[in-house]
PDB file of C-alpha atoms in Angstrom:
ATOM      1  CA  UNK A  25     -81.460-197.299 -54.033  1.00 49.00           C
ATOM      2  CA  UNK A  26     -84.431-197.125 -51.810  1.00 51.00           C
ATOM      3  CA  UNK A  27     -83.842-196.188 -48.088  1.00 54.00           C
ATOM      4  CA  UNK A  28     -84.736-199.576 -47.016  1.00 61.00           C
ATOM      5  CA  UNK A  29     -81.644-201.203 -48.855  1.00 77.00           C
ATOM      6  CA  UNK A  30     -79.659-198.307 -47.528  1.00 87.00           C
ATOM      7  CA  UNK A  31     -77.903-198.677 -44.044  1.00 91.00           C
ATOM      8  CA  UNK A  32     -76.698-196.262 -41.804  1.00 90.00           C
ATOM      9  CA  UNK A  33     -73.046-197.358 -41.807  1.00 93.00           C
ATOM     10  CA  UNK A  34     -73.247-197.327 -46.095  1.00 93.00           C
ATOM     11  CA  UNK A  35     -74.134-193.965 -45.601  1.00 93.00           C
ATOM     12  CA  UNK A  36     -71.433-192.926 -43.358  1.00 95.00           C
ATOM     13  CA  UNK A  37     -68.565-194.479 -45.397  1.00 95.00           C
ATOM     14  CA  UNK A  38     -69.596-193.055 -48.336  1.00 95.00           C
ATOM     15  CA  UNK A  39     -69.738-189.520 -46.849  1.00 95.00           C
ATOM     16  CA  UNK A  40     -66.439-189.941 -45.221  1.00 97.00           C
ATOM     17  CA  UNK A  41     -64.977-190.938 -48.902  1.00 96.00           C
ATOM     18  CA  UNK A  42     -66.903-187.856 -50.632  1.00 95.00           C
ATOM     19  CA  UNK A  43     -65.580-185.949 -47.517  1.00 95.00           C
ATOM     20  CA  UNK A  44     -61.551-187.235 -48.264  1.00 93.00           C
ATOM     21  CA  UNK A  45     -62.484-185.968 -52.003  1.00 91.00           C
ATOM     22  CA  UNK A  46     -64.646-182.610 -52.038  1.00 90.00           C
ATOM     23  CA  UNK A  47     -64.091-181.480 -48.409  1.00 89.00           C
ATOM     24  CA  UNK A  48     -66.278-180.054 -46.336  1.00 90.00           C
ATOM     25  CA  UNK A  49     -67.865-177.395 -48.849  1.00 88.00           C
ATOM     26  CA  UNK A  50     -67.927-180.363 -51.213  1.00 89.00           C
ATOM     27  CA  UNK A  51     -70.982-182.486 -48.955  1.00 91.00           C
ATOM     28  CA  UNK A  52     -74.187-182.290 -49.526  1.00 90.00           C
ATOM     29  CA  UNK A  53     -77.038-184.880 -49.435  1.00 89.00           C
ATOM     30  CA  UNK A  54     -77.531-184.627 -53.870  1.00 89.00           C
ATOM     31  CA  UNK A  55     -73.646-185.672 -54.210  1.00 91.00           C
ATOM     32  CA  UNK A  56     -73.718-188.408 -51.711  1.00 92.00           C
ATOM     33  CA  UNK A  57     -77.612-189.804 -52.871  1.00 90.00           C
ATOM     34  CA  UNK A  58     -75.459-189.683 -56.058  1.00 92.00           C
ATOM     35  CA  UNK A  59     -72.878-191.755 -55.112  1.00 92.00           C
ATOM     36  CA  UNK A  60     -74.890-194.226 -53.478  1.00 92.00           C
ATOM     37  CA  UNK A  61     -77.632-194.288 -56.332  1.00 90.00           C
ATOM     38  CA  UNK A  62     -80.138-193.033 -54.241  1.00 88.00           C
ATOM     39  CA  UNK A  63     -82.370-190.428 -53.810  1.00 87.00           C
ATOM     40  CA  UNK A  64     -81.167-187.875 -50.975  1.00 83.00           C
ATOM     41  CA  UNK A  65     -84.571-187.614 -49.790  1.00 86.00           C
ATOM     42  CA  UNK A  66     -83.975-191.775 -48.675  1.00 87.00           C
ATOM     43  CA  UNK A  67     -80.060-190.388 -47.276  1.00 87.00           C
ATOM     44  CA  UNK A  68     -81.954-188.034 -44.887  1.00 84.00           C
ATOM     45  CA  UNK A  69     -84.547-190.795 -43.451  1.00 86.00           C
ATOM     46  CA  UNK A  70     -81.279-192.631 -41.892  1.00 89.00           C
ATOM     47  CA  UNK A  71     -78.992-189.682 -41.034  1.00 89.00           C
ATOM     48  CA  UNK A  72     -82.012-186.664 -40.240  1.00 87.00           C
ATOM     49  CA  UNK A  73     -79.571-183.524 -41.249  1.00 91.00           C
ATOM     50  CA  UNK A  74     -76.246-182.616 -42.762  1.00 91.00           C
ATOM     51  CA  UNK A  75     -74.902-181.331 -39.086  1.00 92.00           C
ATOM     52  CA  UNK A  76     -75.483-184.965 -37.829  1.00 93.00           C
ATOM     53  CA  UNK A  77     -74.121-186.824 -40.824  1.00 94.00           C
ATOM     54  CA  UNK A  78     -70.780-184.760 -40.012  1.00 95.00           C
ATOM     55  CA  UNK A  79     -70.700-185.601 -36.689  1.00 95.00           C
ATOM     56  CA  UNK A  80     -71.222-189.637 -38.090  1.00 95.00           C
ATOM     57  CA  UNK A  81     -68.319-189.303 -40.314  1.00 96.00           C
ATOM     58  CA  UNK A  82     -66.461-187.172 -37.686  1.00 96.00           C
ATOM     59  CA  UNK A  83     -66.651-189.817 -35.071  1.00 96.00           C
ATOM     60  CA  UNK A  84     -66.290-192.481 -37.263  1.00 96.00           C
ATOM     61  CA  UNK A  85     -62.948-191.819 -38.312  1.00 96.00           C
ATOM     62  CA  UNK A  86     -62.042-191.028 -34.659  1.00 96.00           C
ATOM     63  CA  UNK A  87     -62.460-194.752 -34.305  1.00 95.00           C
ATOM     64  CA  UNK A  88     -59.222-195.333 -36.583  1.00 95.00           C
ATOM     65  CA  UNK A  89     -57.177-193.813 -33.951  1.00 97.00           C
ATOM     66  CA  UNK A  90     -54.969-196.219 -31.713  1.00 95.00           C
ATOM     67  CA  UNK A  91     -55.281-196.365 -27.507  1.00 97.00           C
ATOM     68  CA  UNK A  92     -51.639-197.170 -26.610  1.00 97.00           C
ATOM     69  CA  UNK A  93     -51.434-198.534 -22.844  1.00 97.00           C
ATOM     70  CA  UNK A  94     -48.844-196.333 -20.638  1.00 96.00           C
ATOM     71  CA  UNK A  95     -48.369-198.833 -18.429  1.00 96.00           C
ATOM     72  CA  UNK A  96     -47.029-200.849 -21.213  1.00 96.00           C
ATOM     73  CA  UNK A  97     -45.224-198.376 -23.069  1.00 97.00           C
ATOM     74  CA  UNK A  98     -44.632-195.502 -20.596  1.00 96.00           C
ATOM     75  CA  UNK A  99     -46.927-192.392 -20.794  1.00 97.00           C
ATOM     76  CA  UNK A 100     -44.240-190.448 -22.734  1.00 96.00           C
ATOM     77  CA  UNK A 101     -44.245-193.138 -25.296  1.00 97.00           C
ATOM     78  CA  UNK A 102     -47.792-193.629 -25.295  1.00 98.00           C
ATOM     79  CA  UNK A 103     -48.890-189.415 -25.409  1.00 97.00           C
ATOM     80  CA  UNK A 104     -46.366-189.426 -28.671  1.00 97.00           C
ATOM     81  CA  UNK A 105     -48.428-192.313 -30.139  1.00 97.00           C
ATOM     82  CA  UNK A 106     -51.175-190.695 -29.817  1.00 97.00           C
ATOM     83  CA  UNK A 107     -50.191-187.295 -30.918  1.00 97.00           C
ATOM     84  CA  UNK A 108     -48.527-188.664 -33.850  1.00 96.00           C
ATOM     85  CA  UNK A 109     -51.543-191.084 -34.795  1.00 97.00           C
ATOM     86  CA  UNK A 110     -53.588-188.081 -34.490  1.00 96.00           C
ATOM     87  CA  UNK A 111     -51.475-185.596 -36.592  1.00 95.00           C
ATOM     88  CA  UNK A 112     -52.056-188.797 -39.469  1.00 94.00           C
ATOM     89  CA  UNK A 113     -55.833-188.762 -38.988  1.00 95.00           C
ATOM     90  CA  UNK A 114     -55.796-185.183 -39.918  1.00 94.00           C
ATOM     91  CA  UNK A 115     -53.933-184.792 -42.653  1.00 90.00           C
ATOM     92  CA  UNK A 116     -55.229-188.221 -44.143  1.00 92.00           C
ATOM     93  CA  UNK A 117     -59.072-186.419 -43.593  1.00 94.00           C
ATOM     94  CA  UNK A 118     -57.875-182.664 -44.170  1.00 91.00           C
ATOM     95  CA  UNK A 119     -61.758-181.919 -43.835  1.00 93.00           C
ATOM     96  CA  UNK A 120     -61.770-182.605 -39.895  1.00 93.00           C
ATOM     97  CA  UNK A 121     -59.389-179.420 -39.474  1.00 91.00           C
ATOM     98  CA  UNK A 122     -62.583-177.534 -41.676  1.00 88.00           C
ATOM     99  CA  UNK A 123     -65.230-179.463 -38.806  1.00 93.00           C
ATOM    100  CA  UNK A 124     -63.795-178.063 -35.754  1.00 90.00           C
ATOM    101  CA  UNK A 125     -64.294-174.841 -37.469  1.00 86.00           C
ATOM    102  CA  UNK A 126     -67.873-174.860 -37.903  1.00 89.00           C
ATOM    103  CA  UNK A 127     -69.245-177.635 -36.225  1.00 90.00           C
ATOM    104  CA  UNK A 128     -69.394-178.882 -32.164  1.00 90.00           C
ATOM    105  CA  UNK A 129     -67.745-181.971 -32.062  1.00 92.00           C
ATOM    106  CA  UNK A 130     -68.112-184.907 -30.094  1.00 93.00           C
ATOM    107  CA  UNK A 131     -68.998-188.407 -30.088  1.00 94.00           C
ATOM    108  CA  UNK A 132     -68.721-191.691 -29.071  1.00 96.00           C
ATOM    109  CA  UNK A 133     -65.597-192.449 -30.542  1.00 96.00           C
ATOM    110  CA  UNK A 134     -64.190-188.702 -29.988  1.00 96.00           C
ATOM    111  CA  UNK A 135     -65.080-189.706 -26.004  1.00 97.00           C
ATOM    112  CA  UNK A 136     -62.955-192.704 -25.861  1.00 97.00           C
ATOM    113  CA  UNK A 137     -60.124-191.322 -26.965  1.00 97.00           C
ATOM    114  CA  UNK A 138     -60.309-188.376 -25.232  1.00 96.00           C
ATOM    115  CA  UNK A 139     -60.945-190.290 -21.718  1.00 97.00           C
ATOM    116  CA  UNK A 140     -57.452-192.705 -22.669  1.00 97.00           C
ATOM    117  CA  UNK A 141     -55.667-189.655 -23.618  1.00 97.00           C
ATOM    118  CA  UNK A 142     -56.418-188.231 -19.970  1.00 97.00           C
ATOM    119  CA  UNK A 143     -55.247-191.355 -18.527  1.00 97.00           C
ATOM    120  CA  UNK A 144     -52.410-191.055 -20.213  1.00 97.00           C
ATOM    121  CA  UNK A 145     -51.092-187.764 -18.611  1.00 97.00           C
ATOM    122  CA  UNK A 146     -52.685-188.852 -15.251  1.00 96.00           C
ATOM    123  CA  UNK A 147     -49.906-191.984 -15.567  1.00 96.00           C
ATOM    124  CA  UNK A 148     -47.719-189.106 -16.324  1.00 95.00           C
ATOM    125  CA  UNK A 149     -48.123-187.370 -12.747  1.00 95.00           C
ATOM    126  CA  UNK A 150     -50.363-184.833 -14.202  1.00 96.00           C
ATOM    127  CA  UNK A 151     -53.430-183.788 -11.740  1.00 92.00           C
ATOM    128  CA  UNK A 152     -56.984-182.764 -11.757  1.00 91.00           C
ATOM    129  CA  UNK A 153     -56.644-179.257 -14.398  1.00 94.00           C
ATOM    130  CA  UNK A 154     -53.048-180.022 -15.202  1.00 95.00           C
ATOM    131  CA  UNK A 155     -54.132-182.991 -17.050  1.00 96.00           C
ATOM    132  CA  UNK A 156     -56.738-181.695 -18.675  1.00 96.00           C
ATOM    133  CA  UNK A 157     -53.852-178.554 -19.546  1.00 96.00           C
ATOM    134  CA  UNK A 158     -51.330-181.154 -21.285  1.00 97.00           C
ATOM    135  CA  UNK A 159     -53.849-182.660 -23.122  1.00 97.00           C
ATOM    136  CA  UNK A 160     -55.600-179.666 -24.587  1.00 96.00           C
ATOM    137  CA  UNK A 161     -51.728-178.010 -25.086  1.00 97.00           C
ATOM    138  CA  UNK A 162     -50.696-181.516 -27.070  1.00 97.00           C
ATOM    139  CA  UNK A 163     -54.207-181.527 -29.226  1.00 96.00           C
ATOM    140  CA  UNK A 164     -54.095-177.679 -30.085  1.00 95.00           C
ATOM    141  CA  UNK A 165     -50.366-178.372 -31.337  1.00 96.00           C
ATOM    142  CA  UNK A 166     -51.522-181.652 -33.652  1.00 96.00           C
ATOM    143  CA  UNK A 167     -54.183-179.251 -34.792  1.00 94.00           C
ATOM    144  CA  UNK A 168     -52.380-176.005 -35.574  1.00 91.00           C
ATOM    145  CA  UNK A 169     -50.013-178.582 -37.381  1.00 90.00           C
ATOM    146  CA  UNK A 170     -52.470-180.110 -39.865  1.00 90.00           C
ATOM    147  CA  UNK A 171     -53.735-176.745 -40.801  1.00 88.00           C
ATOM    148  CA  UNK A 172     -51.312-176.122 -43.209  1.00 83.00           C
ATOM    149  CA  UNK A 173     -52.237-179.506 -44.708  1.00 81.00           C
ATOM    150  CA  UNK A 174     -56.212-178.759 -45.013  1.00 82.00           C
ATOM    151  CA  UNK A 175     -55.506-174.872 -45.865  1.00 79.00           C
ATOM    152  CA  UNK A 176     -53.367-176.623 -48.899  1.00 78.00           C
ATOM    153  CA  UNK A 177     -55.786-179.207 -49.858  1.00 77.00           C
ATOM    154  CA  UNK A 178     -58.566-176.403 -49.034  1.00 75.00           C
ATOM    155  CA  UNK A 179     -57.155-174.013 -51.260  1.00 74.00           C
ATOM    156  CA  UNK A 180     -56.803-176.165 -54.390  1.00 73.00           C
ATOM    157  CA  UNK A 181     -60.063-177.407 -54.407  1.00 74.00           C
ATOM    158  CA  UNK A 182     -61.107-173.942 -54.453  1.00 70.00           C
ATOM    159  CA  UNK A 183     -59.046-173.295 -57.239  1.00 69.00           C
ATOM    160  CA  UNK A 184     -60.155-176.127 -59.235  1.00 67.00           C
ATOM    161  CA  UNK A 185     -63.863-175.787 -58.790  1.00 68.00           C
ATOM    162  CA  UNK A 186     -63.186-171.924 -60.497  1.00 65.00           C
ATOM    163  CA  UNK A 187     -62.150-172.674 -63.588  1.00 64.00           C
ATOM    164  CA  UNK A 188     -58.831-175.202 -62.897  1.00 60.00           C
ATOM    165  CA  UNK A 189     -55.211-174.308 -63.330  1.00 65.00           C
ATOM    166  CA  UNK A 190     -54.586-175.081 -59.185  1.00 66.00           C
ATOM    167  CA  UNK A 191     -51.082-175.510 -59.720  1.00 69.00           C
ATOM    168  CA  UNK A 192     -50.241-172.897 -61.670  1.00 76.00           C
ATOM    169  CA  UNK A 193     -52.122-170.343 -59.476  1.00 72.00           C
ATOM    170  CA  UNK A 194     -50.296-171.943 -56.859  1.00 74.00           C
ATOM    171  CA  UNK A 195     -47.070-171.378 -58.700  1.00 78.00           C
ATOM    172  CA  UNK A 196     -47.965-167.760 -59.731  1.00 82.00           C
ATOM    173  CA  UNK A 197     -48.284-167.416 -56.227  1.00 79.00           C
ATOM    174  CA  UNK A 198     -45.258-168.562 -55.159  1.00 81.00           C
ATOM    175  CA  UNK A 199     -43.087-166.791 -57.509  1.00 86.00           C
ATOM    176  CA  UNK A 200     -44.188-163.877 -56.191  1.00 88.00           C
ATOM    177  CA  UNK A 201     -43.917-164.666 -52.745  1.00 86.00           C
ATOM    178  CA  UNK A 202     -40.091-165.524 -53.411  1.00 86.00           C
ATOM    179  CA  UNK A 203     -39.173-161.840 -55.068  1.00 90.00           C
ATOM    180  CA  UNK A 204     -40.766-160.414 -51.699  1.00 91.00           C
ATOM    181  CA  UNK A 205     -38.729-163.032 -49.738  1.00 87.00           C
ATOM    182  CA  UNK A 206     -35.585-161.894 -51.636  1.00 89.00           C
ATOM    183  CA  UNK A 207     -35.803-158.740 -50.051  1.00 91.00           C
ATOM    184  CA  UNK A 208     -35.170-160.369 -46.180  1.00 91.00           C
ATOM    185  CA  UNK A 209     -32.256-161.812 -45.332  1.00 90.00           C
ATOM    186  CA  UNK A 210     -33.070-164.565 -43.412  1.00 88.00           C
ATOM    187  CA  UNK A 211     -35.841-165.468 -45.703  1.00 86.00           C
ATOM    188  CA  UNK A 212     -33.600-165.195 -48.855  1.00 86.00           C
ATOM    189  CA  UNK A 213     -31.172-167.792 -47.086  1.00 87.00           C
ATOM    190  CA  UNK A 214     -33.859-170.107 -47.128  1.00 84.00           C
ATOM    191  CA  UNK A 215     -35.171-169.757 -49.868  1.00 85.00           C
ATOM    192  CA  UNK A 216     -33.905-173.171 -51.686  1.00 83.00           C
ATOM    193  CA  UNK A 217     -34.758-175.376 -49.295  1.00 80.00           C
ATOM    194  CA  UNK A 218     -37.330-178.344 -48.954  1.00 71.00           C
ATOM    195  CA  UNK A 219     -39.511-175.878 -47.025  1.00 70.00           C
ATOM    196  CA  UNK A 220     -39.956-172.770 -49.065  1.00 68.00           C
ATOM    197  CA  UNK A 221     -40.821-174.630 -52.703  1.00 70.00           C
ATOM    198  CA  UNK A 222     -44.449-175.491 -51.140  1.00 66.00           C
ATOM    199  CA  UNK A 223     -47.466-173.545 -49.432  1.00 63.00           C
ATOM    200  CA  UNK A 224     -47.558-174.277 -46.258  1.00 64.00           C
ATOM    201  CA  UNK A 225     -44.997-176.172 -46.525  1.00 67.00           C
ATOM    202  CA  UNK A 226     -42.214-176.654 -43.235  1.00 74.00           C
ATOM    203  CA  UNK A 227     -38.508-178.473 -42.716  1.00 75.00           C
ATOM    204  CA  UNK A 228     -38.591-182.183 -42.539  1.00 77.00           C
ATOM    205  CA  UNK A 229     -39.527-183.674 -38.679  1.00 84.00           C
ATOM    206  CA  UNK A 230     -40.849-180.391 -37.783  1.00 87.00           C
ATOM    207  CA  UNK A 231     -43.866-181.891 -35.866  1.00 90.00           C
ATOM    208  CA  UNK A 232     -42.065-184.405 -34.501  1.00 93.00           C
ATOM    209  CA  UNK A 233     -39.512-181.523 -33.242  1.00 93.00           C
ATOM    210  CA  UNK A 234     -42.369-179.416 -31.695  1.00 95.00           C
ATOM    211  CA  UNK A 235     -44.092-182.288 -30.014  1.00 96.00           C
ATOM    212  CA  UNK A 236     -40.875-183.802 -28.182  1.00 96.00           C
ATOM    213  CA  UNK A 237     -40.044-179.799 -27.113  1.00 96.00           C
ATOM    214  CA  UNK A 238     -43.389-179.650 -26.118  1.00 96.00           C
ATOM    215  CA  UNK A 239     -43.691-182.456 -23.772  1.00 96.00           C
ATOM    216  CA  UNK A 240     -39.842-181.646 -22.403  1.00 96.00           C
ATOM    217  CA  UNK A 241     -41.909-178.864 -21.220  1.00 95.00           C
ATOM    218  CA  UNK A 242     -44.484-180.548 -19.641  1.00 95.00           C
ATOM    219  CA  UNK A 243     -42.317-183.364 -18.314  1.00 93.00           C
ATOM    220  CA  UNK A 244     -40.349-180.458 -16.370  1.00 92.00           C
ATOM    221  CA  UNK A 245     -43.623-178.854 -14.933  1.00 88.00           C
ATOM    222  CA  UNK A 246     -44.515-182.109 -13.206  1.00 80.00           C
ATOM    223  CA  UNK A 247     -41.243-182.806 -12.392  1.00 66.00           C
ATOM    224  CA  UNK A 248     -40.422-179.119 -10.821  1.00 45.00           C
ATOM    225  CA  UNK A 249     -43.997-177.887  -9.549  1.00 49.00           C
ATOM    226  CA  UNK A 250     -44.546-173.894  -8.885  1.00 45.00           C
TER     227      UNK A 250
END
């Protein structure tokens, strides 16, 4: 396809699908020219470098995330929203957990949820730094949650790309993290449930647990100020 059929937003769709598929490692501008029949030389005229095309895709799947109102719903209401919308954007595009890793990222998109989610604790009673405190504290939970989901998804592409057999390295793995467990109580009591027959895996509503202890937390600290 020559570059002047090609748009920008083609290109940045087609990344973030190649992104959802190969991850991070897996995007290059030969894979994607590939996928959009076009040369990669005619991919770089529109997007200028790999960094930026990242921060395209990046931003533009920010945009999918909803801006509940909390004078509507309440800011409690609304901060869960948003946490738990967020929590789905990352484990629906594993590969964002990989950006933040090796990437600076911001955008438009990125900006405008990022200002609503400060209004959001302001509506709460939170002030100047102590907004800007519960938001970062709510983010870096959602984040450290969906880890587990891009380490997983991470890890098997990893597996697959040397030679296949992810699941049973997985499983290999497994078994012989269970004799170890075996040898710790606690750990051997839990060892047939939900949580320990996957990596990474954790007990059903455990983000949602987190998050509502969480904001208890900062609910008291507004309500009960040093």
């Amino acid at each position: 396809m020559p570059r002047d059929t090609l748009t920008r937003d083609q290109i940045v769709r087609t990344a973030v699908a190649l992104l959802d598929d190969e991850g991070l490692e897996g995007l290059n501008m030969r894979a994607l020219g590939k996928r959009l029949d076009s040369a990669a030389t005619a991919v770089y005229w529109h997007v200028k470098s790999k960094d930026n095309l990242v921060l395209l895709a990046t931003d533009r799947v920010w945009g999918e995330l909803t801006l509940p109102d909390p004078d509507t719903v309440g800011w409690r209401a609304a901060a869960t929203a948003m946490a738990a919308d967020l929590y789905r954007m990352f484990t629906r595009h594993p590969w964002l957990v990989q950006v933040f890793a090796a990437h600076l990222v911001y955008g438009e998109s990125k900006a405008r949820h990022d200002e609503h989610q400060l209004a959001v604790y302001e509506a709460g009673g939170f002030t100047g730094a102590d907004a800007d405190r519960a938001a970062a504290a709510v983010f870096t939970y959602v984040l450290g949650n969906a880890a587990g989901v891009a380490a997983t998804a991470s890890l098997t592409r990893g597996l697959d790309r040397n030679g296949g057999g992810a699941r049973e390295h997985v499983d290999a793995a497994m078994a012989q993290a269970r004799e170890i467990a075996e040898r710790f109580p606690r750990l051997r009591a839990r060892l047939d449930t939900a949580a320990a027959t996957g990596y990474a895996a954790s007990p059903d509503q455990t983000f949602e647990f987190g998050l509502q202890a969480l904001l208890d937390g900062l609910e008291r600290s507004t309500s009960h100020p040093e």
